Coordinates of C-alpha atoms (C1' of nucleotides) in Angstrom, one line a residue:
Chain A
X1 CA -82.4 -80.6 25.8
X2 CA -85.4 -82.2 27.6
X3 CA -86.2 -80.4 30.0
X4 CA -84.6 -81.5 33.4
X5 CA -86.9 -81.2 36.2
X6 CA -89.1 -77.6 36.9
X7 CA -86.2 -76.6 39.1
X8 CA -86.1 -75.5 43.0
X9 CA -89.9 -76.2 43.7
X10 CA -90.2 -79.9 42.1
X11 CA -86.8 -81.0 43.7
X12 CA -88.0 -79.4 47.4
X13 CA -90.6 -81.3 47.0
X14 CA -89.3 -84.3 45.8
X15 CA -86.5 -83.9 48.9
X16 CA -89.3 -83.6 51.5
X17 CA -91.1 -85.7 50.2
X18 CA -89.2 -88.7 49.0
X19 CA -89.1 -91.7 51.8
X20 CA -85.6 -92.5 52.2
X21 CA -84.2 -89.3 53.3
X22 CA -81.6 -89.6 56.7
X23 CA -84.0 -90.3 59.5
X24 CA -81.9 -87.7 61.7
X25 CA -82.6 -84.8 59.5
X26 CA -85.7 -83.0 60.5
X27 CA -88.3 -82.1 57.4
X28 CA -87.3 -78.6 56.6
X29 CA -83.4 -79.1 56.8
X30 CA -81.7 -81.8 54.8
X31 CA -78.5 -83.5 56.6
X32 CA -76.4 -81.4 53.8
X33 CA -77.1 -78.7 51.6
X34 CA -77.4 -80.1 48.0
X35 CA -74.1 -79.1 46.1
X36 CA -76.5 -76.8 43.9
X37 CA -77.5 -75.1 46.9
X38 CA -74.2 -73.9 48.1
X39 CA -74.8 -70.2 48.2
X40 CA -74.2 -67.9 45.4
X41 CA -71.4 -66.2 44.1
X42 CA -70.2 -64.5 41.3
X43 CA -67.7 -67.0 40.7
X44 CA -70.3 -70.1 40.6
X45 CA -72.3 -67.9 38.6
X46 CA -69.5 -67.3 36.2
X47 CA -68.3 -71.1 36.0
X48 CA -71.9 -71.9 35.0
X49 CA -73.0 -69.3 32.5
X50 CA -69.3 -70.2 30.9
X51 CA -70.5 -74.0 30.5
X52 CA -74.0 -73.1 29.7
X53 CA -73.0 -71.1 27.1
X54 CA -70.7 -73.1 25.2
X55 CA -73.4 -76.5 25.7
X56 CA -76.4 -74.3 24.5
X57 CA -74.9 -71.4 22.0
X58 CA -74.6 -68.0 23.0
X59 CA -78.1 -67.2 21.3
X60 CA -80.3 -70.2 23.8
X61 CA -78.2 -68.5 26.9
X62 CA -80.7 -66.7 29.1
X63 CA -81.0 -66.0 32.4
X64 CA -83.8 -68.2 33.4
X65 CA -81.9 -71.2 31.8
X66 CA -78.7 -70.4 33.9
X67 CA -80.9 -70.4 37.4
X68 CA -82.3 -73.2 36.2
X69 CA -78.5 -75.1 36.1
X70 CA -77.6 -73.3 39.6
X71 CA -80.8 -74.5 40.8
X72 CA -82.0 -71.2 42.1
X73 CA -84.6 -68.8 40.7
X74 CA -83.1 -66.5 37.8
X75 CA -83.8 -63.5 39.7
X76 CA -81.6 -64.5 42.5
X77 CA -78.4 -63.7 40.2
X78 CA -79.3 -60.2 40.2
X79 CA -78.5 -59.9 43.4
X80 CA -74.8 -60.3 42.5
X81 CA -75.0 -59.3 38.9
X82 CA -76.9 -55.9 37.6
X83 CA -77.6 -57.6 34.7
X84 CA -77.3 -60.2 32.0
X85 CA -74.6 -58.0 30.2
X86 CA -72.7 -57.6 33.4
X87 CA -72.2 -61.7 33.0
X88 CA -70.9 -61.5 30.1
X89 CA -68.5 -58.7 31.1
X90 CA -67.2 -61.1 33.7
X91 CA -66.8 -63.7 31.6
X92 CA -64.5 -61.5 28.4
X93 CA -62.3 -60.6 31.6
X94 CA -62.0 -64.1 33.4
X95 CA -61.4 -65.7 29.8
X96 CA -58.5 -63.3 29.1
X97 CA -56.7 -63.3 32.1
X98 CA -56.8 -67.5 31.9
X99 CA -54.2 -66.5 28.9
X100 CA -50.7 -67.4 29.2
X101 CA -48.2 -64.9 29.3
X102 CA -44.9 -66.1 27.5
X103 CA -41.7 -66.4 29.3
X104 CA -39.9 -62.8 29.2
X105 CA -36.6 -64.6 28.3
X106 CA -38.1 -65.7 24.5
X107 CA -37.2 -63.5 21.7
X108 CA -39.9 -60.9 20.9
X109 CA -40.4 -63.1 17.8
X110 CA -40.9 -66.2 19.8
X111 CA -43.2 -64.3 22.0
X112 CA -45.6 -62.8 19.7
X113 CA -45.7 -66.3 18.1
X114 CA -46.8 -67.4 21.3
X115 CA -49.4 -64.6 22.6
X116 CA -51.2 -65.4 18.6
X117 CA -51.4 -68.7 19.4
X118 CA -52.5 -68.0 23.2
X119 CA -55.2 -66.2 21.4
X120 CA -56.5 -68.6 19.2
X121 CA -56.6 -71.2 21.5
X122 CA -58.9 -69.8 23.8
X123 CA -61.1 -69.1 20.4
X124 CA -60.9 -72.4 19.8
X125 CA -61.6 -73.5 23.9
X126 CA -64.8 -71.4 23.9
X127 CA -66.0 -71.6 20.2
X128 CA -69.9 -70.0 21.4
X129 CA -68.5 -67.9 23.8
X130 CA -65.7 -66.2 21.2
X131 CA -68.1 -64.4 18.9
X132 CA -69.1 -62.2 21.9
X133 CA -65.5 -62.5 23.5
X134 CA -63.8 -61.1 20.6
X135 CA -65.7 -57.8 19.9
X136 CA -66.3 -57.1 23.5
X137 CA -63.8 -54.6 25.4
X138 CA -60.8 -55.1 26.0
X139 CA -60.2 -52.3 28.0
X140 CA -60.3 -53.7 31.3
X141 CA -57.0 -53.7 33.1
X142 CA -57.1 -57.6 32.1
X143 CA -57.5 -56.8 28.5
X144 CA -54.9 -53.8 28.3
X145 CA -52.7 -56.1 30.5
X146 CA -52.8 -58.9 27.6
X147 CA -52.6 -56.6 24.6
X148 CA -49.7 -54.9 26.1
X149 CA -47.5 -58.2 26.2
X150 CA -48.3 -57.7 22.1
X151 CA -47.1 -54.5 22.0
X152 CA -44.2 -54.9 23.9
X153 CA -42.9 -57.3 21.6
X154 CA -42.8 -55.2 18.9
X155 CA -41.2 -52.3 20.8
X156 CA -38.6 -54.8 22.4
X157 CA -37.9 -55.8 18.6
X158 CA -36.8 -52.2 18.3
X159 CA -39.3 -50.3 16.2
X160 CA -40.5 -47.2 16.4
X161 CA -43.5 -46.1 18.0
X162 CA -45.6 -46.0 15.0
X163 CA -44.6 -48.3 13.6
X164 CA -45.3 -50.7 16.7
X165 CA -48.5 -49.3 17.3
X166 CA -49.3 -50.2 13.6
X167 CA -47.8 -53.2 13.4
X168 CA -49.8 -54.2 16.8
X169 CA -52.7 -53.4 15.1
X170 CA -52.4 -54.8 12.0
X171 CA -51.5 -58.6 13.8
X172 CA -54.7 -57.8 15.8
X173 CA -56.9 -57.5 12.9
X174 CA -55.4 -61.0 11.5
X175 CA -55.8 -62.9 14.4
X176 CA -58.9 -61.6 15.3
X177 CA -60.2 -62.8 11.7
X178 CA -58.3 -65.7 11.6
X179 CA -59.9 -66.7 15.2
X180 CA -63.3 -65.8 13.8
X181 CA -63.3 -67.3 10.3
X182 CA -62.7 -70.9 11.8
X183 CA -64.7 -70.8 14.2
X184 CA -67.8 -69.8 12.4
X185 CA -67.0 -71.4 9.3
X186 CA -69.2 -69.2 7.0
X187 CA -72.2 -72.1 8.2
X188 CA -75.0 -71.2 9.9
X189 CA -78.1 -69.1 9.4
X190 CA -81.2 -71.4 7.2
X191 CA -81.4 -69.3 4.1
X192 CA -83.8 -70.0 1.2
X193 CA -80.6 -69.1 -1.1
X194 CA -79.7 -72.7 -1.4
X195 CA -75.6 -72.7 -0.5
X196 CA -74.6 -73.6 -4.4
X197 CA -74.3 -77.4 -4.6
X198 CA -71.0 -78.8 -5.2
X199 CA -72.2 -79.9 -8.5
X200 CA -72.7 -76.3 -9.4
X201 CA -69.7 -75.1 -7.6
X202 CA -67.3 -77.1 -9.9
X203 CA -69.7 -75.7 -12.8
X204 CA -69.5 -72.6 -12.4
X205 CA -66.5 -71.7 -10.1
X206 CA -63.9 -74.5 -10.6
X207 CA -61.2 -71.9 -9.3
X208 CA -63.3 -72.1 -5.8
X209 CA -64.0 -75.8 -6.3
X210 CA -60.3 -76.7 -6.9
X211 CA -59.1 -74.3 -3.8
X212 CA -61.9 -75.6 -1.5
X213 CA -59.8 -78.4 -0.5
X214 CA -57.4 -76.0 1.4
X215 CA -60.3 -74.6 3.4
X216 CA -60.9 -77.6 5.1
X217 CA -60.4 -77.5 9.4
X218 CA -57.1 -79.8 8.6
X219 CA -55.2 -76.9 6.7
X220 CA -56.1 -74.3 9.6
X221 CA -53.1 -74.8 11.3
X222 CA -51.1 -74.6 8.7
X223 CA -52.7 -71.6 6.7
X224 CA -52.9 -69.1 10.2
X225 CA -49.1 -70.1 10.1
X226 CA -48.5 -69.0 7.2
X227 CA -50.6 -65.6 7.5
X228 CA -48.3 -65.3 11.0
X229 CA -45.7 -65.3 9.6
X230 CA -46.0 -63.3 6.6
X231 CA -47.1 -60.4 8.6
X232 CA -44.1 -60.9 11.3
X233 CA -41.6 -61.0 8.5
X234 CA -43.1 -57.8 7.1
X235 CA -43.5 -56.0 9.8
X236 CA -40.3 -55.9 11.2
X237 CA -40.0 -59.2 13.1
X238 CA -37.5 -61.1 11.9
X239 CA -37.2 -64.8 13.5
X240 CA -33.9 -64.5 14.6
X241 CA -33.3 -61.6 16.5
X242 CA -30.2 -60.0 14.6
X243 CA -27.8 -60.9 17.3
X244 CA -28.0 -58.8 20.3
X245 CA -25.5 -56.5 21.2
X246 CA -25.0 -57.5 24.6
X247 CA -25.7 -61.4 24.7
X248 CA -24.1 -63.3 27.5
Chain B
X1 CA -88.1 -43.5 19.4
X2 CA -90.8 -42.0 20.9
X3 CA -93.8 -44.7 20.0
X4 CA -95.1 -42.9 16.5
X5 CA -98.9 -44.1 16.0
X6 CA -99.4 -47.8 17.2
X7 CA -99.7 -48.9 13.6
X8 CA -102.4 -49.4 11.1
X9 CA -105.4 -49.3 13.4
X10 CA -105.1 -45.7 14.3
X11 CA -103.7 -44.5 10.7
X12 CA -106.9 -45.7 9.2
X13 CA -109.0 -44.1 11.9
X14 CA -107.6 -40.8 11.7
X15 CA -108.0 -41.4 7.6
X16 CA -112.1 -42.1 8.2
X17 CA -112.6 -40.1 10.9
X18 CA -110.7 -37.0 9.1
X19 CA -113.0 -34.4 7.8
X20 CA -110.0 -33.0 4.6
X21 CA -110.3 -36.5 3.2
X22 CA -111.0 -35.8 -1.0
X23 CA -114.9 -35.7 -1.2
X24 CA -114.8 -38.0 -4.1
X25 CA -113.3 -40.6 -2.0
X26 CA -116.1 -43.1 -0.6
X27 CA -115.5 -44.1 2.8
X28 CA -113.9 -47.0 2.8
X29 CA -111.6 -46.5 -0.5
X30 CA -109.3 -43.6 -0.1
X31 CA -108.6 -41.9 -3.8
X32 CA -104.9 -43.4 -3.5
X33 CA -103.1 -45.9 -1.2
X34 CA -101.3 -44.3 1.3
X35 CA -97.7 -44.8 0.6
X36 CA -97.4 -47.3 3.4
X37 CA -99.9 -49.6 1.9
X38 CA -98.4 -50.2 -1.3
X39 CA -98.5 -54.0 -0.9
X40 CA -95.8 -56.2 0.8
X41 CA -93.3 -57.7 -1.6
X42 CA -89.8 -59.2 -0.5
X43 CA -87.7 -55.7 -1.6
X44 CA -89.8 -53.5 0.3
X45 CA -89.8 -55.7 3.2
X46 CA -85.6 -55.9 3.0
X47 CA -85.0 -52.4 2.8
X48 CA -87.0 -51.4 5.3
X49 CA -85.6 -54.0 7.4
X50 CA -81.7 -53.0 6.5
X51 CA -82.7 -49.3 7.5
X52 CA -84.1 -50.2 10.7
X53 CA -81.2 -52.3 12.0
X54 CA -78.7 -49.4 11.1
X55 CA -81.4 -46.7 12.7
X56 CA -81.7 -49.1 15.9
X57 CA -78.9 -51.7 16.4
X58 CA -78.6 -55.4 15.6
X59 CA -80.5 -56.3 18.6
X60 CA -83.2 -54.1 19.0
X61 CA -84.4 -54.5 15.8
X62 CA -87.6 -56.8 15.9
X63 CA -90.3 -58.1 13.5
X64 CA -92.7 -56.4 15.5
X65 CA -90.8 -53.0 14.8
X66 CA -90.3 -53.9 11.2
X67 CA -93.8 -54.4 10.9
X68 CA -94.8 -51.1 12.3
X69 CA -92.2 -49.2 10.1
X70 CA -93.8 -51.1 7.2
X71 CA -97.4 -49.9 8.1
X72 CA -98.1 -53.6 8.7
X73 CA -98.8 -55.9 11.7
X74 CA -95.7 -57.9 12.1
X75 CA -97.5 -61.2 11.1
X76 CA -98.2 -60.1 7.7
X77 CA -94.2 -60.4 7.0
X78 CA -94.6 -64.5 7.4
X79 CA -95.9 -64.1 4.2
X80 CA -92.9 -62.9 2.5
X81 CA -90.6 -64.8 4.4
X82 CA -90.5 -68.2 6.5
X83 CA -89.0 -66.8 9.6
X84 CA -86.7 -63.5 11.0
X85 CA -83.5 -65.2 9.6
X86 CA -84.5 -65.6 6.4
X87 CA -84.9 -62.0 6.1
X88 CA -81.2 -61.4 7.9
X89 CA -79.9 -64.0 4.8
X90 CA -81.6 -62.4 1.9
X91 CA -80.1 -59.1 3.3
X92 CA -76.6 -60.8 3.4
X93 CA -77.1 -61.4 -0.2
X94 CA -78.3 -58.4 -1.1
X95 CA -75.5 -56.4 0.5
X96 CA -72.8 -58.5 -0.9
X97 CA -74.1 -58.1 -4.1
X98 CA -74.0 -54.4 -4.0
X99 CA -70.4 -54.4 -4.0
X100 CA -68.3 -53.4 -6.8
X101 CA -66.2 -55.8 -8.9
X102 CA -63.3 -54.1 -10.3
X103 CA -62.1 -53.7 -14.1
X104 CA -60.9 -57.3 -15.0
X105 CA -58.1 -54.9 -17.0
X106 CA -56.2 -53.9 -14.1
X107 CA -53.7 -56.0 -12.6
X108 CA -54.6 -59.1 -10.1
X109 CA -52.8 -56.5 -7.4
X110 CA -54.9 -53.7 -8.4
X111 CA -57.7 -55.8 -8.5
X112 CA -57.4 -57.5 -5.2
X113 CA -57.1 -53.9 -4.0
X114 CA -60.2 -52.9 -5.0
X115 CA -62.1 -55.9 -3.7
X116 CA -60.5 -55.2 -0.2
X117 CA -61.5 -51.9 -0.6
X118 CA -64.9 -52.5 -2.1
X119 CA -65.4 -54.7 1.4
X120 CA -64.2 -52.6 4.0
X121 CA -66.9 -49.6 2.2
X122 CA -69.4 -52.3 2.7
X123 CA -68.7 -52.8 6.5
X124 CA -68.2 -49.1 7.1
X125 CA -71.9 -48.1 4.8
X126 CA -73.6 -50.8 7.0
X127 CA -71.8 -50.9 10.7
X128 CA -74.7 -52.2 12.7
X129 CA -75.6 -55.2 10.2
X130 CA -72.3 -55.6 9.8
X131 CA -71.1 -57.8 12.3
X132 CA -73.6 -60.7 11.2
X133 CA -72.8 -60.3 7.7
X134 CA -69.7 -61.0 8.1
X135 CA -69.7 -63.9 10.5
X136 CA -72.7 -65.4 7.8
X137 CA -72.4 -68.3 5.1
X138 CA -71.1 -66.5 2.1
X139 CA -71.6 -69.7 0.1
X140 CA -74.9 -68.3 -1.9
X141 CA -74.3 -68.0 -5.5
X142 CA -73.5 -64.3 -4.8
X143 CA -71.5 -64.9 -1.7
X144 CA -69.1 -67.2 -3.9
X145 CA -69.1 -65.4 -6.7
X146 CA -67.5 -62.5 -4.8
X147 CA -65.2 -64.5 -3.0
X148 CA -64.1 -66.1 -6.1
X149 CA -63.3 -63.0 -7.7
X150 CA -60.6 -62.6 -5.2
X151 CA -59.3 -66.0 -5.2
X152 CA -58.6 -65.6 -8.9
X153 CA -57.0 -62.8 -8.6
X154 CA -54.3 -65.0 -6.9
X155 CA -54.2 -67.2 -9.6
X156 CA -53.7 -64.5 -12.5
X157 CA -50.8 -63.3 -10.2
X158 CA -49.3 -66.8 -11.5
X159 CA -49.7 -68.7 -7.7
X160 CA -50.0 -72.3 -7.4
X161 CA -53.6 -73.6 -6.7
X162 CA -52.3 -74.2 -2.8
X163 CA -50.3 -70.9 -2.8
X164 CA -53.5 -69.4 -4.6
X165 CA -56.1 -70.9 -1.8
X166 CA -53.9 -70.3 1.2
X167 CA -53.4 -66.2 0.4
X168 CA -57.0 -66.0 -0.7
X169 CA -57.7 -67.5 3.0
X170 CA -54.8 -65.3 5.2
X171 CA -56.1 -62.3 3.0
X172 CA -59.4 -62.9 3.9
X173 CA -58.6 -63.2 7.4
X174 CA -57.3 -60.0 7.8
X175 CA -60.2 -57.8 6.3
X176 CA -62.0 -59.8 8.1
X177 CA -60.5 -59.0 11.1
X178 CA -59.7 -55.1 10.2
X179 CA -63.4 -54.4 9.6
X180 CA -65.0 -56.0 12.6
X181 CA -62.1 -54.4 15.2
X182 CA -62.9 -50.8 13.4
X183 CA -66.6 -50.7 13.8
X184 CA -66.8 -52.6 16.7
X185 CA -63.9 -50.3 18.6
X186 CA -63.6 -52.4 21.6
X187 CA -66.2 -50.8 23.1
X188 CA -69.5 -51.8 23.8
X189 CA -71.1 -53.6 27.3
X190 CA -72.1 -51.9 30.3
X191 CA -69.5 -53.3 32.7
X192 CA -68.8 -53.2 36.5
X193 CA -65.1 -53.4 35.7
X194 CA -64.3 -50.0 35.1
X195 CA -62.4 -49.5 31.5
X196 CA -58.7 -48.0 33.3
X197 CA -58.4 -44.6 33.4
X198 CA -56.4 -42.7 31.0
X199 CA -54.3 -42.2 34.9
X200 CA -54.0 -45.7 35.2
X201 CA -52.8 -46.2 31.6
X202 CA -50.5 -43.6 31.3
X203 CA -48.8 -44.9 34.8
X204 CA -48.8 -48.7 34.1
X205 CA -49.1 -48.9 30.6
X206 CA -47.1 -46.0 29.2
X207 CA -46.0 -48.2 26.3
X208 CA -49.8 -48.6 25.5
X209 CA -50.8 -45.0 26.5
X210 CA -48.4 -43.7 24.2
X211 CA -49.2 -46.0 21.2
X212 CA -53.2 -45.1 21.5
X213 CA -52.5 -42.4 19.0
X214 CA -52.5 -44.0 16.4
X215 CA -55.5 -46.1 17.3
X216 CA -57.9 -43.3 16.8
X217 CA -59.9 -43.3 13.8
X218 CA -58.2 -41.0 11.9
X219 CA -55.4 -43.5 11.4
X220 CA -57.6 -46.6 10.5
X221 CA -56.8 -45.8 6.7
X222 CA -53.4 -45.9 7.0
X223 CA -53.0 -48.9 9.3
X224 CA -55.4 -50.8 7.0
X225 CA -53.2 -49.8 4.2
X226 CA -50.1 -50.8 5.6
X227 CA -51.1 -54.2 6.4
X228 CA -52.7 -55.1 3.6
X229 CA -49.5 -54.3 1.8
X230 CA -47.7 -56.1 3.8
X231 CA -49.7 -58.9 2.8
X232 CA -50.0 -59.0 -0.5
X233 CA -46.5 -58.4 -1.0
X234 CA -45.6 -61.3 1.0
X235 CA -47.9 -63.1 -0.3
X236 CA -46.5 -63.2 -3.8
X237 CA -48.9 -60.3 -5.3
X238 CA -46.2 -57.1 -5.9
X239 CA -47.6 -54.2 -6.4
X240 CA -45.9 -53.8 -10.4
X241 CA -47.1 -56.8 -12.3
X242 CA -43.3 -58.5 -13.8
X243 CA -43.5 -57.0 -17.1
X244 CA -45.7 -59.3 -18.5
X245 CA -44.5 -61.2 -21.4
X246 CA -47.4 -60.8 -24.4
X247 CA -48.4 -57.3 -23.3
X248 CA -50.3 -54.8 -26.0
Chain C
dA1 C1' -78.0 -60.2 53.4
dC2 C1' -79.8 -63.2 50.3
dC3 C1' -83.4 -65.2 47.8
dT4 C1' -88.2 -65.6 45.8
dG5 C1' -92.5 -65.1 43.0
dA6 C1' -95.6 -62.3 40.6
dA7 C1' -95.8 -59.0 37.2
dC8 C1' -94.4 -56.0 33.1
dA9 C1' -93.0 -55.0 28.7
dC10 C1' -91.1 -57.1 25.4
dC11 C1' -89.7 -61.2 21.9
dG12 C1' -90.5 -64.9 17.5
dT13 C1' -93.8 -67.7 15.8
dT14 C1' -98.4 -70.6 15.1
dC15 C1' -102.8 -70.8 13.8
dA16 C1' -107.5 -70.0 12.7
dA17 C1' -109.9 -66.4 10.7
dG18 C1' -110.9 -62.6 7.8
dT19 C1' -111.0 -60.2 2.9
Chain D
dA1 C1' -103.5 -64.6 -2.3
dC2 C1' -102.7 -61.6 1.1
dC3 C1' -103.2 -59.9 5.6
dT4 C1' -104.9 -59.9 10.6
dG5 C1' -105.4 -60.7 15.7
dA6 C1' -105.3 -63.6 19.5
dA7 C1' -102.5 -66.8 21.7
dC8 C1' -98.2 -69.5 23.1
dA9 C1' -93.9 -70.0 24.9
dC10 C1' -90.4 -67.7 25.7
dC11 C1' -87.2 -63.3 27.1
dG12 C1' -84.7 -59.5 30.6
dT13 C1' -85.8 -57.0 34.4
dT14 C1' -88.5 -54.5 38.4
dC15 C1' -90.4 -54.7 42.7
dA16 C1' -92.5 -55.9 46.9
dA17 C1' -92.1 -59.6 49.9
dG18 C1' -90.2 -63.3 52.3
dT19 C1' -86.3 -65.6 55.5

DNA sequence: ACCTGAACACCGTTCAAGT
DNA sequence: ACCTGAACACCGTTCAAGT
């Protein structure tokens, strides 16, 4: 929004020469280094494209806008970034790894419960950032690391490699739609279609019209739950583990 | 590719300037329109425009491109439509509506089968639109109509309006999620972190390694199949219809 | 080593003008 | 009514130059 300031050259200016700057600091070097000119890193980089992206969309995100909130020129990221894409990289593999593992000592049941619901969080955390996030690779050590966990629980619940592998799949695919359906919410985009009124809706489609009450952001919770555990229970994960063999 | 003509300027040189033009033809009115300048209508301008996003990408398709592919300058599609994203909604509309809606004599399972099927053919025919489709307001007249189609189908399966508008959701969730993580494959971005090593995965993920299997392509049928099972017969839809009670 | 500024080849869209 | 061309305000990225 606005339009802040014009970045580095206006507030240089404005530094050298505003009036009630420290008397000890001589013209060309201010007592401190402003906080935004702390030098460059890929992490500070990172932190701010992260915040920019989920104040502006994913779409508004550019380069020159992200210099602009580090208060350096854009170009000056390249010279810890090859390019745009390569931030965005960054930021599918710091998001994953900020997912938390579940304790080892849960049931793989319990576990896989919570890995899904590890998951949707973070869709939930970086709504802009997810669409991207989502469909991105995986396939960094970070993102085999993660998906691993998933498997594991399958295998530890005793099923056959296939059937894990499957089964590991098939969860993926729900909670990967799941994730994306509530975040997008089927709602942006202008259109000339007009969306059907709701006078038309209950017209035409009263089946929709009666059900559309469930598809409200209250019932999210409740719905992905069930989903969850429909596909546990069918694929093989029961919720109590059928008493182990060897238990303490 | 390549940079074919530079658009109409140089066509309609080469036409003047040729000396095989029809002798009838006066200078300035060639016998017949060249295919190309057929005049500009909303269908011509949407296929053209769904062809070039699956010949070029999501992103790399441009109105400037569309325009040249039409034989147009890229302004004269403003008259046609308001603005690039009205185009990418009409062709959200026109794709949905292309897909099939099953024989309302089958069963609600049979018929929910279909429409999961009918969808995934649609993501799999159009892979690089795709991924905006489906993350797109659904709620035009055509959009709904589809949707309810498989919302009743939960509903002639006997289910309670909640029951009906909660499986309609999880279901939808799940081809959702199926059909983005097959065309989308995890693997896209140019990334510094380097994607493991079938080495590395093998060594520290052998649980992973050895389950990759049966995430190649040639298994995405199968997988699909098995969880959409899963779901519908935990969701109350089994796969024989209970011997229904005024039947022939 | 780290950052800058001008420049290049693109975008989507506005607008006044042409037929 | 339909189409054009110049122009505007943006992009991502290259490159030669500054410190």
């Amino acid at each position: 929004m606005k339009n802040p300031e014009r970045s580095t050259k206006n507030k240089a200016r404005t530094r050298a020469g505003g009036a009630n700057a420290p008397t000890t600091a001589p013209t060309r070097t201010p007592v401190r280094k402003a906080k935004s000119r702390e030098p460059l890193s890929r992490e500070r980089i990172e932190t701010a494209a992260l915040a920019l992206i989920e104040e502006l969309g994913l779409d508004a995100f550019s380069t020159r806008k992200l210099g602009e909130s580090l208060g350096c020129e854009a170009m000056s990221i390249y010279h810890h970034f090859p390019s745009k894409a390569h931030i965005l990289d960054a930021l599918v593999d710091r998001v994953i790894a900020s997912m938390v593992i579940p304790d080892t000592r849960l049931s793989p049941t319990q576990r896989l419960r919570e890995l899904a619901h590890a998951w949707r969080r973070t869709a939930h955390r970086h709504p802009n950032f997810y669409a991207w996030l989502s469909l991105h690779r995986w396939n960094s050590e970070t993102g085999v690391r993660f998906l691993s966990q998933i498997l594991a629980c399958f295998h530890d619940a005793g099923l056959a490699p296939e059937r894990a592998a499957r089964g590991f799949r098939v969860l993926g695919y729900y909670i990967l739609g799941a994730t994306l359906d509530e975040i997008s919410g089927y709602a942006r985009g202008p259109s000339s279609l007009q969306p059907l009124t709701q006078d038309a809706l209950v017209r035409d489609y009263p089946l929709v019209a009666q059900a559309s009450e469930f598809f409200m952001p209250e019932h999210f919770d409740k719905t992905f739950e069930l989903g969850l555990s429909a596909l546990l229970h069918q694929l093989g994960l029961p919720d109590e583990p059928p008493t182990p063999a060897s238990a303490q």
